[in-house]
Amino acid sequence: MSDALFEYALRMGDNCLILGHRVSEWCGHSPALEEDIALANTALDLIGQTQLWLGLAGEIEGKGRSADDLAFLRDARAFRNLLLVERPNVDFAHTLVREVLFDVWHFHTLGALKGSSDARVSAIAEKALKEVSYHLQRSADLTIRLGDGTQESHDKMQAALNALWPYVGEMFLQDEVDAELADSGVGPALGVVKPLWDGDMRRLLDQATLKWPDIAHVQKGGKAGVHTEALGFVLADMQFLQRAYPGAKW
Amino acid sequence: MSKEWPLWEVFIRGQHGLSHRHVGSLHAPDAAMAVHHARDVYTRRNEGVSIWVVEAKHITASAPGEKGPLFEPSNSKVYRHPTFYDIPEEVGHM
């Protein structure tokens, strides 16, 4: 059980960490000042959630590794995030579509984890869910505005949706870790999130006048530590300081 | 369509405040997004429990040049301040 929960906490934490880092890359570069601050807020929320999940992982592991150790001193193969969250920002449409695909999943996953039989897990989920509800409200609103906006914004959103769609399936692939945690009531029941995600996403894409992509191919591997080359660049950027100057403090 | 988003004035009711106070302004394409932006820009440090936004063009302001006739006559009317009453201690803050 504790091995499975360690793995699960890494997955949740790494999703938040890598997406948070990606979103933070917009800081100072966003299309408008207000959007810049909103994106930085989202990134900070995600980094805050990372501290909780990786803190829990370190505690369960019991080898004295802190959340910082786990974030800055692991190599790509040891990261457990979904491939979706490591995809590059590309443009505002890609950033936004990646966010909304993840937010809907994150929202329903945390909703299920609120009822976890493990008090530490349900406490993290409850705190994170308030932040993620706002992330989803924002990303869904912008998806509708830009999807149902000008021809140019619509085309950019549809192109981003098609490009990122192969990374959706991995969110719903379940392995023995998910099964073990579902059995013990610590994790979400198997298969509970996908129908909720499908329903929300169909309504959202309808409103945004975007087409549900006809792409069955699923890119997978992140949950097992097999990543795209994109993660290496994220880690090089994120971990450089701690690797070059071990133990350096702010 | 103008490329520039219109300007909105933002009013926040603080945690302990009784009324909304003007805190600043921002740009947004419409009222709903102005509220989102206000939340993101002006309540990051737990400043508020309620947000009002109003498009800046809807505010009518007094003219700075009329300062004299508008405000100076009240300078000499000390009796308008309730400083001539003894307030019982148990009333507390008024």
mmCIF file of C-alpha atoms in Angstrom:
data_model
loop_
_atom_site.group_PDB
_atom_site.id
_atom_site.type_symbol
_atom_site.label_atom_id
_atom_site.label_comp_id
_atom_site.label_asym_id
_atom_site.label_seq_id
_atom_site.Cartn_x
_atom_site.Cartn_y
_atom_site.Cartn_z
ATOM 1 C CA MET A 1 0.000 0.000 0.000
ATOM 2 C CA SER A 2 2.658 2.541 0.984
ATOM 3 C CA ASP A 3 4.649 1.841 -2.191
ATOM 4 C CA ALA A 4 1.548 2.493 -4.261
ATOM 5 C CA LEU A 5 0.715 5.685 -2.395
ATOM 6 C CA PHE A 6 4.330 6.900 -2.754
ATOM 7 C CA GLU A 7 4.019 6.365 -6.496
ATOM 8 C CA TYR A 8 0.629 8.055 -6.640
ATOM 9 C CA ALA A 9 1.802 11.099 -4.655
ATOM 10 C CA LEU A 10 4.747 11.433 -7.064
ATOM 11 C CA ARG A 11 2.376 11.346 -10.027
ATOM 12 C CA MET A 12 0.123 14.033 -8.574
ATOM 13 C CA GLY A 13 3.072 16.144 -7.425
ATOM 14 C CA ASP A 14 5.002 15.822 -10.682
ATOM 15 C CA ASN A 15 1.939 16.809 -12.729
ATOM 16 C CA CYS A 16 1.656 19.983 -10.656
ATOM 17 C CA LEU A 17 5.403 20.666 -10.723
ATOM 18 C CA ILE A 18 5.949 20.285 -14.446
ATOM 19 C CA LEU A 19 2.756 22.092 -15.475
ATOM 20 C CA GLY A 20 3.519 24.812 -12.921
ATOM 21 C CA HIS A 21 6.977 25.236 -14.425
ATOM 22 C CA ARG A 22 5.591 25.352 -17.952
ATOM 23 C CA VAL A 23 2.997 27.973 -17.013
ATOM 24 C CA SER A 24 5.639 30.015 -15.182
ATOM 25 C CA GLU A 25 7.604 30.250 -18.436
ATOM 26 C CA TRP A 26 4.994 32.826 -19.546
ATOM 27 C CA CYS A 27 5.915 35.168 -16.709
ATOM 28 C CA GLY A 28 6.820 38.502 -18.309
ATOM 29 C CA HIS A 29 5.857 37.303 -21.808
ATOM 30 C CA SER A 30 2.054 37.087 -21.730
ATOM 31 C CA PRO A 31 -0.201 38.815 -24.251
ATOM 32 C CA ALA A 32 -1.493 41.255 -21.593
ATOM 33 C CA LEU A 33 -0.385 42.317 -18.120
ATOM 34 C CA GLU A 34 -3.592 40.988 -16.525
ATOM 35 C CA GLU A 35 -3.100 37.610 -18.221
ATOM 36 C CA ASP A 36 0.537 37.561 -17.152
ATOM 37 C CA ILE A 37 -0.416 37.882 -13.500
ATOM 38 C CA ALA A 38 -3.231 35.343 -13.830
ATOM 39 C CA LEU A 39 -0.844 32.785 -15.333
ATOM 40 C CA ALA A 40 1.744 33.441 -12.637
ATOM 41 C CA ASN A 41 -0.968 32.914 -10.000
ATOM 42 C CA THR A 42 -1.884 29.571 -11.580
ATOM 43 C CA ALA A 43 1.768 28.529 -11.682
ATOM 44 C CA LEU A 44 2.206 29.429 -8.015
ATOM 45 C CA ASP A 45 -0.932 27.487 -7.037
ATOM 46 C CA LEU A 46 0.476 24.439 -8.813
ATOM 47 C CA ILE A 47 3.910 24.776 -7.197
ATOM 48 C CA GLY A 48 2.170 25.053 -3.817
ATOM 49 C CA GLN A 49 0.279 21.834 -4.507
ATOM 50 C CA THR A 50 3.568 20.229 -5.584
ATOM 51 C CA GLN A 51 5.006 20.924 -2.142
ATOM 52 C CA LEU A 52 2.073 19.135 -0.521
ATOM 53 C CA TRP A 53 2.142 16.056 -2.777
ATOM 54 C CA LEU A 54 5.923 15.670 -2.877
ATOM 55 C CA GLY A 55 6.058 16.379 0.854
ATOM 56 C CA LEU A 56 3.664 13.484 1.362
ATOM 57 C CA ALA A 57 5.702 11.276 -0.998
ATOM 58 C CA GLY A 58 8.881 11.983 0.975
ATOM 59 C CA GLU A 59 7.114 11.267 4.252
ATOM 60 C CA ILE A 60 5.780 7.925 2.988
ATOM 61 C CA GLU A 61 9.134 6.940 1.540
ATOM 62 C CA GLY A 62 10.750 7.575 4.925
ATOM 63 C CA LYS A 63 14.273 8.122 3.608
ATOM 64 C CA GLY A 64 14.458 11.749 4.646
ATOM 65 C CA ARG A 65 13.928 13.198 1.174
ATOM 66 C CA SER A 66 12.110 16.543 1.240
ATOM 67 C CA ALA A 67 9.761 17.909 -1.417
ATOM 68 C CA ASP A 68 12.683 20.037 -2.667
ATOM 69 C CA ASP A 69 14.978 16.996 -2.901
ATOM 70 C CA LEU A 70 12.359 15.175 -4.946
ATOM 71 C CA ALA A 71 11.765 18.165 -7.214
ATOM 72 C CA PHE A 72 15.369 19.152 -7.870
ATOM 73 C CA LEU A 73 17.455 16.015 -7.524
ATOM 74 C CA ARG A 74 15.618 13.407 -9.581
ATOM 75 C CA ASP A 75 16.394 12.637 -13.218
ATOM 76 C CA ALA A 76 13.808 12.477 -16.001
ATOM 77 C CA ARG A 77 13.323 8.695 -15.697
ATOM 78 C CA ALA A 78 12.197 9.144 -12.083
ATOM 79 C CA PHE A 79 9.490 11.691 -12.970
ATOM 80 C CA ARG A 80 5.925 10.389 -13.035
ATOM 81 C CA ASN A 81 4.003 13.244 -14.667
ATOM 82 C CA LEU A 82 1.663 12.816 -17.625
ATOM 83 C CA LEU A 83 3.251 13.562 -20.998
ATOM 84 C CA LEU A 84 0.542 16.191 -21.550
ATOM 85 C CA VAL A 85 1.895 18.598 -18.921
ATOM 86 C CA GLU A 86 5.448 18.578 -20.278
ATOM 87 C CA ARG A 87 4.358 19.629 -23.783
ATOM 88 C CA PRO A 88 5.909 22.990 -24.702
ATOM 89 C CA ASN A 89 3.931 26.240 -24.506
ATOM 90 C CA VAL A 90 4.236 26.870 -28.294
ATOM 91 C CA ASP A 91 1.659 29.701 -28.327
ATOM 92 C CA PHE A 92 -1.193 30.926 -26.174
ATOM 93 C CA ALA A 93 -3.644 28.455 -27.752
ATOM 94 C CA HIS A 94 -1.448 25.430 -26.938
ATOM 95 C CA THR A 95 -0.899 26.712 -23.412
ATOM 96 C CA LEU A 96 -4.608 27.217 -22.880
ATOM 97 C CA VAL A 97 -5.743 23.932 -24.421
ATOM 98 C CA ARG A 98 -3.145 21.989 -22.399
ATOM 99 C CA GLU A 99 -4.446 23.765 -19.304
ATOM 100 C CA VAL A 100 -8.119 23.061 -19.897
ATOM 101 C CA LEU A 101 -7.570 19.393 -20.838
ATOM 102 C CA PHE A 102 -5.648 18.977 -17.593
ATOM 103 C CA ASP A 103 -7.897 21.176 -15.422
ATOM 104 C CA VAL A 104 -11.027 19.136 -16.143
ATOM 105 C CA TRP A 105 -9.158 15.926 -15.242
ATOM 106 C CA HIS A 106 -7.525 17.551 -12.204
ATOM 107 C CA PHE A 107 -10.858 18.911 -10.964
ATOM 108 C CA HIS A 108 -12.642 15.552 -11.067
ATOM 109 C CA THR A 109 -9.642 13.618 -9.755
ATOM 110 C CA LEU A 110 -9.341 15.918 -6.741
ATOM 111 C CA GLY A 111 -13.106 15.742 -6.281
ATOM 112 C CA ALA A 112 -12.789 11.966 -5.949
ATOM 113 C CA LEU A 113 -9.696 12.239 -3.716
ATOM 114 C CA LYS A 114 -11.589 14.467 -1.274
ATOM 115 C CA GLY A 115 -13.326 11.288 -0.145
ATOM 116 C CA SER A 116 -10.056 9.379 0.240
ATOM 117 C CA SER A 117 -9.771 6.951 3.138
ATOM 118 C CA ASP A 118 -6.332 8.473 3.838
ATOM 119 C CA ALA A 119 -6.767 11.721 5.791
ATOM 120 C CA ARG A 120 -3.546 13.238 4.404
ATOM 121 C CA VAL A 121 -4.710 12.695 0.837
ATOM 122 C CA SER A 122 -8.189 14.082 1.422
ATOM 123 C CA ALA A 123 -6.754 17.167 3.165
ATOM 124 C CA ILE A 124 -4.473 17.958 0.201
ATOM 125 C CA ALA A 125 -7.331 17.354 -2.240
ATOM 126 C CA GLU A 126 -9.673 19.642 -0.359
ATOM 127 C CA LYS A 127 -7.175 22.512 -0.314
ATOM 128 C CA ALA A 128 -6.125 22.036 -3.941
ATOM 129 C CA LEU A 129 -9.682 21.731 -5.221
ATOM 130 C CA LYS A 130 -10.481 25.375 -4.373
ATOM 131 C CA GLU A 131 -7.530 26.535 -6.458
ATOM 132 C CA VAL A 132 -8.229 24.125 -9.284
ATOM 133 C CA SER A 133 -11.916 25.132 -9.449
ATOM 134 C CA TYR A 134 -10.728 28.628 -10.299
ATOM 135 C CA HIS A 135 -8.128 27.353 -12.802
ATOM 136 C CA LEU A 136 -10.917 25.462 -14.566
ATOM 137 C CA GLN A 137 -13.325 28.387 -14.503
ATOM 138 C CA ARG A 138 -10.654 30.537 -16.137
ATOM 139 C CA SER A 139 -9.395 28.056 -18.715
ATOM 140 C CA ALA A 140 -12.934 26.999 -19.710
ATOM 141 C CA ASP A 141 -14.038 30.623 -20.063
ATOM 142 C CA LEU A 142 -11.038 31.495 -22.247
ATOM 143 C CA THR A 143 -11.468 28.324 -24.321
ATOM 144 C CA ILE A 144 -15.044 29.348 -25.163
ATOM 145 C CA ARG A 145 -14.032 32.939 -25.897
ATOM 146 C CA LEU A 146 -11.154 32.004 -28.200
ATOM 147 C CA GLY A 147 -12.783 28.935 -29.778
ATOM 148 C CA ASP A 148 -15.923 30.939 -30.540
ATOM 149 C CA GLY A 149 -13.924 34.105 -31.241
ATOM 150 C CA THR A 150 -12.401 35.238 -34.500
ATOM 151 C CA GLN A 151 -11.567 32.880 -37.368
ATOM 152 C CA GLU A 152 -7.897 33.173 -36.432
ATOM 153 C CA SER A 153 -8.411 32.397 -32.727
ATOM 154 C CA HIS A 154 -10.728 29.506 -33.619
ATOM 155 C CA ASP A 155 -8.194 27.983 -36.027
ATOM 156 C CA LYS A 156 -5.362 28.305 -33.508
ATOM 157 C CA MET A 157 -7.443 26.649 -30.784
ATOM 158 C CA GLN A 158 -8.505 23.779 -33.043
ATOM 159 C CA ALA A 159 -4.902 23.236 -34.179
ATOM 160 C CA ALA A 160 -3.718 23.125 -30.564
ATOM 161 C CA LEU A 161 -6.529 20.738 -29.622
ATOM 162 C CA ASN A 162 -5.609 18.370 -32.462
ATOM 163 C CA ALA A 163 -1.914 18.539 -31.576
ATOM 164 C CA LEU A 164 -2.477 17.771 -27.886
ATOM 165 C CA TRP A 165 -5.262 15.214 -28.261
ATOM 166 C CA PRO A 166 -2.916 12.164 -28.432
ATOM 167 C CA TYR A 167 -1.801 13.055 -24.879
ATOM 168 C CA VAL A 168 -5.329 12.937 -23.444
ATOM 169 C CA GLY A 169 -5.639 9.148 -23.278
ATOM 170 C CA GLU A 170 -2.807 8.739 -20.761
ATOM 171 C CA MET A 171 -4.869 10.544 -18.113
ATOM 172 C CA PHE A 172 -7.292 7.624 -18.118
ATOM 173 C CA LEU A 173 -4.915 4.673 -18.410
ATOM 174 C CA GLN A 174 -4.909 2.804 -15.135
ATOM 175 C CA ASP A 175 -2.259 0.440 -13.844
ATOM 176 C CA GLU A 176 -1.726 -1.672 -10.736
ATOM 177 C CA VAL A 177 -0.968 1.430 -8.643
ATOM 178 C CA ASP A 178 -4.363 2.921 -9.493
ATOM 179 C CA ALA A 179 -6.064 -0.435 -8.925
ATOM 180 C CA GLU A 180 -4.449 -0.976 -5.525
ATOM 181 C CA LEU A 181 -5.371 2.527 -4.322
ATOM 182 C CA ALA A 182 -8.912 2.206 -5.659
ATOM 183 C CA ASP A 183 -9.288 -1.087 -3.746
ATOM 184 C CA SER A 184 -8.237 0.460 -0.459
ATOM 185 C CA GLY A 185 -10.377 3.556 -0.993
ATOM 186 C CA VAL A 186 -7.309 5.839 -0.969
ATOM 187 C CA GLY A 187 -7.501 6.685 -4.672
ATOM 188 C CA PRO A 188 -10.444 7.308 -7.006
ATOM 189 C CA ALA A 189 -12.547 4.295 -7.987
ATOM 190 C CA LEU A 190 -11.348 2.935 -11.325
ATOM 191 C CA GLY A 191 -13.019 4.521 -14.318
ATOM 192 C CA VAL A 192 -14.824 7.185 -12.322
ATOM 193 C CA VAL A 193 -13.106 10.247 -13.829
ATOM 194 C CA LYS A 194 -13.316 9.504 -17.552
ATOM 195 C CA PRO A 195 -17.111 9.779 -18.047
ATOM 196 C CA LEU A 196 -17.115 13.047 -16.076
ATOM 197 C CA TRP A 197 -14.256 14.387 -18.212
ATOM 198 C CA ASP A 198 -15.945 13.267 -21.435
ATOM 199 C CA GLY A 199 -19.232 14.932 -20.504
ATOM 200 C CA ASP A 200 -17.639 18.233 -19.477
ATOM 201 C CA MET A 201 -15.336 18.291 -22.487
ATOM 202 C CA ARG A 202 -18.139 17.605 -24.969
ATOM 203 C CA ARG A 203 -20.203 20.477 -23.559
ATOM 204 C CA LEU A 204 -17.188 22.766 -23.481
ATOM 205 C CA LEU A 205 -16.033 22.035 -27.038
ATOM 206 C CA ASP A 206 -19.620 22.466 -28.252
ATOM 207 C CA GLN A 207 -19.845 25.895 -26.673
ATOM 208 C CA ALA A 208 -16.417 26.792 -28.000
ATOM 209 C CA THR A 209 -17.481 25.609 -31.500
ATOM 210 C CA LEU A 210 -14.425 23.320 -31.525
ATOM 211 C CA LYS A 211 -14.460 19.852 -33.044
ATOM 212 C CA TRP A 212 -13.838 16.753 -30.902
ATOM 213 C CA PRO A 213 -10.691 15.457 -32.642
ATOM 214 C CA ASP A 214 -10.996 12.172 -34.460
ATOM 215 C CA ILE A 215 -7.664 10.852 -33.190
ATOM 216 C CA ALA A 216 -7.497 7.476 -31.464
ATOM 217 C CA HIS A 217 -3.718 7.285 -31.043
ATOM 218 C CA VAL A 218 -2.571 7.536 -27.417
ATOM 219 C CA GLN A 219 0.927 8.716 -26.449
ATOM 220 C CA LYS A 220 1.816 7.185 -23.123
ATOM 221 C CA GLY A 221 4.737 6.536 -20.806
ATOM 222 C CA GLY A 222 4.942 9.502 -18.449
ATOM 223 C CA LYS A 223 3.298 7.724 -15.517
ATOM 224 C CA ALA A 224 5.970 5.027 -15.796
ATOM 225 C CA GLY A 225 8.873 7.455 -16.220
ATOM 226 C CA VAL A 226 9.250 7.256 -19.997
ATOM 227 C CA HIS A 227 9.102 10.856 -21.190
ATOM 228 C CA THR A 228 9.347 12.937 -24.341
ATOM 229 C CA GLU A 229 12.533 14.905 -24.950
ATOM 230 C CA ALA A 230 10.674 18.008 -23.748
ATOM 231 C CA LEU A 231 11.011 17.018 -20.089
ATOM 232 C CA GLY A 232 14.807 17.029 -20.253
ATOM 233 C CA PHE A 233 14.798 20.705 -21.204
ATOM 234 C CA VAL A 234 12.344 21.550 -18.417
ATOM 235 C CA LEU A 235 14.540 19.801 -15.856
ATOM 236 C CA ALA A 236 17.746 21.370 -17.179
ATOM 237 C CA ASP A 237 16.189 24.779 -16.670
ATOM 238 C CA MET A 238 14.489 24.003 -13.368
ATOM 239 C CA GLN A 239 17.213 21.964 -11.671
ATOM 240 C CA PHE A 240 20.353 23.721 -12.900
ATOM 241 C CA LEU A 241 20.976 25.819 -9.812
ATOM 242 C CA GLN A 242 20.619 22.988 -7.287
ATOM 243 C CA ARG A 243 22.717 20.676 -9.446
ATOM 244 C CA ALA A 244 25.487 23.214 -10.011
ATOM 245 C CA TYR A 245 25.480 24.575 -6.457
ATOM 246 C CA PRO A 246 24.141 21.774 -4.240
ATOM 247 C CA GLY A 247 22.309 23.063 -1.195
ATOM 248 C CA ALA A 248 22.353 26.697 -2.374
ATOM 249 C CA LYS A 249 19.798 28.736 -0.456
ATOM 250 C CA TRP A 250 17.821 31.791 -1.513
ATOM 251 C CA MET B 1 -13.003 46.239 -33.130
ATOM 252 C CA SER B 2 -10.455 48.271 -31.263
ATOM 253 C CA LYS B 3 -7.312 46.340 -30.397
ATOM 254 C CA GLU B 4 -7.117 47.941 -26.983
ATOM 255 C CA TRP B 5 -9.339 46.524 -24.200
ATOM 256 C CA PRO B 6 -11.435 49.134 -22.349
ATOM 257 C CA LEU B 7 -10.378 50.381 -18.928
ATOM 258 C CA TRP B 8 -12.224 49.236 -15.787
ATOM 259 C CA GLU B 9 -12.091 50.660 -12.276
ATOM 260 C CA VAL B 10 -11.910 48.082 -9.503
ATOM 261 C CA PHE B 11 -13.508 48.278 -6.063
ATOM 262 C CA ILE B 12 -12.777 45.697 -3.359
ATOM 263 C CA ARG B 13 -14.521 45.049 -0.065
ATOM 264 C CA GLY B 14 -11.765 44.134 2.366
ATOM 265 C CA GLN B 15 -12.021 41.388 4.921
ATOM 266 C CA HIS B 16 -12.969 43.804 7.684
ATOM 267 C CA GLY B 17 -14.095 46.817 5.692
ATOM 268 C CA LEU B 18 -17.690 47.934 5.560
ATOM 269 C CA SER B 19 -17.697 49.382 2.060
ATOM 270 C CA HIS B 20 -16.026 48.721 -1.261
ATOM 271 C CA ARG B 21 -12.942 50.865 -1.839
ATOM 272 C CA HIS B 22 -11.328 51.850 -5.069
ATOM 273 C CA VAL B 23 -8.073 49.901 -5.427
ATOM 274 C CA GLY B 24 -7.007 50.591 -9.013
ATOM 275 C CA SER B 25 -7.839 49.852 -12.607
ATOM 276 C CA LEU B 26 -7.190 47.279 -15.317
ATOM 277 C CA HIS B 27 -8.019 46.383 -18.910
ATOM 278 C CA ALA B 28 -10.521 43.698 -19.919
ATOM 279 C CA PRO B 29 -12.758 42.980 -22.934
ATOM 280 C CA ASP B 30 -15.956 42.766 -20.855
ATOM 281 C CA ALA B 31 -17.342 42.848 -17.312
ATOM 282 C CA ALA B 32 -17.034 39.122 -16.603
ATOM 283 C CA MET B 33 -13.367 39.088 -17.545
ATOM 284 C CA ALA B 34 -12.801 42.320 -15.636
ATOM 285 C CA VAL B 35 -13.958 40.526 -12.468
ATOM 286 C CA HIS B 36 -11.592 37.628 -13.233
ATOM 287 C CA HIS B 37 -8.725 40.007 -13.847
ATOM 288 C CA ALA B 38 -9.529 41.959 -10.693
ATOM 289 C CA ARG B 39 -9.422 38.733 -8.701
ATOM 290 C CA ASP B 40 -6.057 37.853 -10.223
ATOM 291 C CA VAL B 41 -4.472 41.290 -10.018
ATOM 292 C CA TYR B 42 -5.907 42.820 -6.830
ATOM 293 C CA THR B 43 -6.788 39.994 -4.398
ATOM 294 C CA ARG B 44 -3.587 37.956 -4.481
ATOM 295 C CA ARG B 45 -2.741 38.791 -0.887
ATOM 296 C CA ASN B 46 -6.087 38.024 0.657
ATOM 297 C CA GLU B 47 -7.312 41.598 0.314
ATOM 298 C CA GLY B 48 -10.956 41.011 -0.368
ATOM 299 C CA VAL B 49 -14.284 39.262 0.002
ATOM 300 C CA SER B 50 -16.149 41.031 -2.797
ATOM 301 C CA ILE B 51 -15.288 42.754 -6.081
ATOM 302 C CA TRP B 52 -17.066 45.474 -8.048
ATOM 303 C CA VAL B 53 -15.918 46.595 -11.463
ATOM 304 C CA VAL B 54 -17.228 49.488 -13.518
ATOM 305 C CA GLU B 55 -16.087 50.604 -16.907
ATOM 306 C CA ALA B 56 -14.116 53.808 -16.395
ATOM 307 C CA LYS B 57 -16.111 55.711 -19.041
ATOM 308 C CA HIS B 58 -19.240 55.367 -16.895
ATOM 309 C CA ILE B 59 -17.734 57.347 -14.034
ATOM 310 C CA THR B 60 -18.574 61.040 -13.962
ATOM 311 C CA ALA B 61 -16.008 63.005 -11.999
ATOM 312 C CA SER B 62 -16.013 66.488 -10.492
ATOM 313 C CA ALA B 63 -13.781 68.981 -12.244
ATOM 314 C CA PRO B 64 -10.498 69.726 -10.433
ATOM 315 C CA GLY B 65 -10.897 73.417 -11.419
ATOM 316 C CA GLU B 66 -14.069 73.710 -9.343
ATOM 317 C CA LYS B 67 -12.305 72.730 -6.148
ATOM 318 C CA GLY B 68 -12.911 76.185 -4.652
ATOM 319 C CA PRO B 69 -16.687 76.454 -4.950
ATOM 320 C CA LEU B 70 -17.238 72.748 -4.334
ATOM 321 C CA PHE B 71 -15.161 72.086 -1.266
ATOM 322 C CA GLU B 72 -13.830 75.211 0.378
ATOM 323 C CA PRO B 73 -17.151 76.461 1.802
ATOM 324 C CA SER B 74 -17.233 73.457 4.155
ATOM 325 C CA ASN B 75 -13.821 74.357 5.641
ATOM 326 C CA SER B 76 -15.309 76.933 7.995
ATOM 327 C CA LYS B 77 -18.284 74.899 9.223
ATOM 328 C CA VAL B 78 -16.860 73.131 12.228
ATOM 329 C CA TYR B 79 -20.355 72.678 13.673
ATOM 330 C CA ARG B 80 -20.955 70.015 11.051
ATOM 331 C CA HIS B 81 -18.507 67.735 12.815
ATOM 332 C CA PRO B 82 -20.082 65.839 15.692
ATOM 333 C CA THR B 83 -17.316 66.861 18.087
ATOM 334 C CA PHE B 84 -19.573 68.696 20.537
ATOM 335 C CA TYR B 85 -21.142 65.569 21.972
ATOM 336 C CA ASP B 86 -19.951 63.355 24.787
ATOM 337 C CA ILE B 87 -20.155 59.797 23.593
ATOM 338 C CA PRO B 88 -20.783 57.232 26.354
ATOM 339 C CA GLU B 89 -17.950 54.736 26.639
ATOM 340 C CA GLU B 90 -20.197 51.696 26.137
ATOM 341 C CA VAL B 91 -21.137 52.880 22.636
ATOM 342 C CA GLY B 92 -17.634 51.947 21.521
ATOM 343 C CA HIS B 93 -16.396 52.770 18.019
ATOM 344 C CA MET B 94 -18.714 54.944 15.978
#
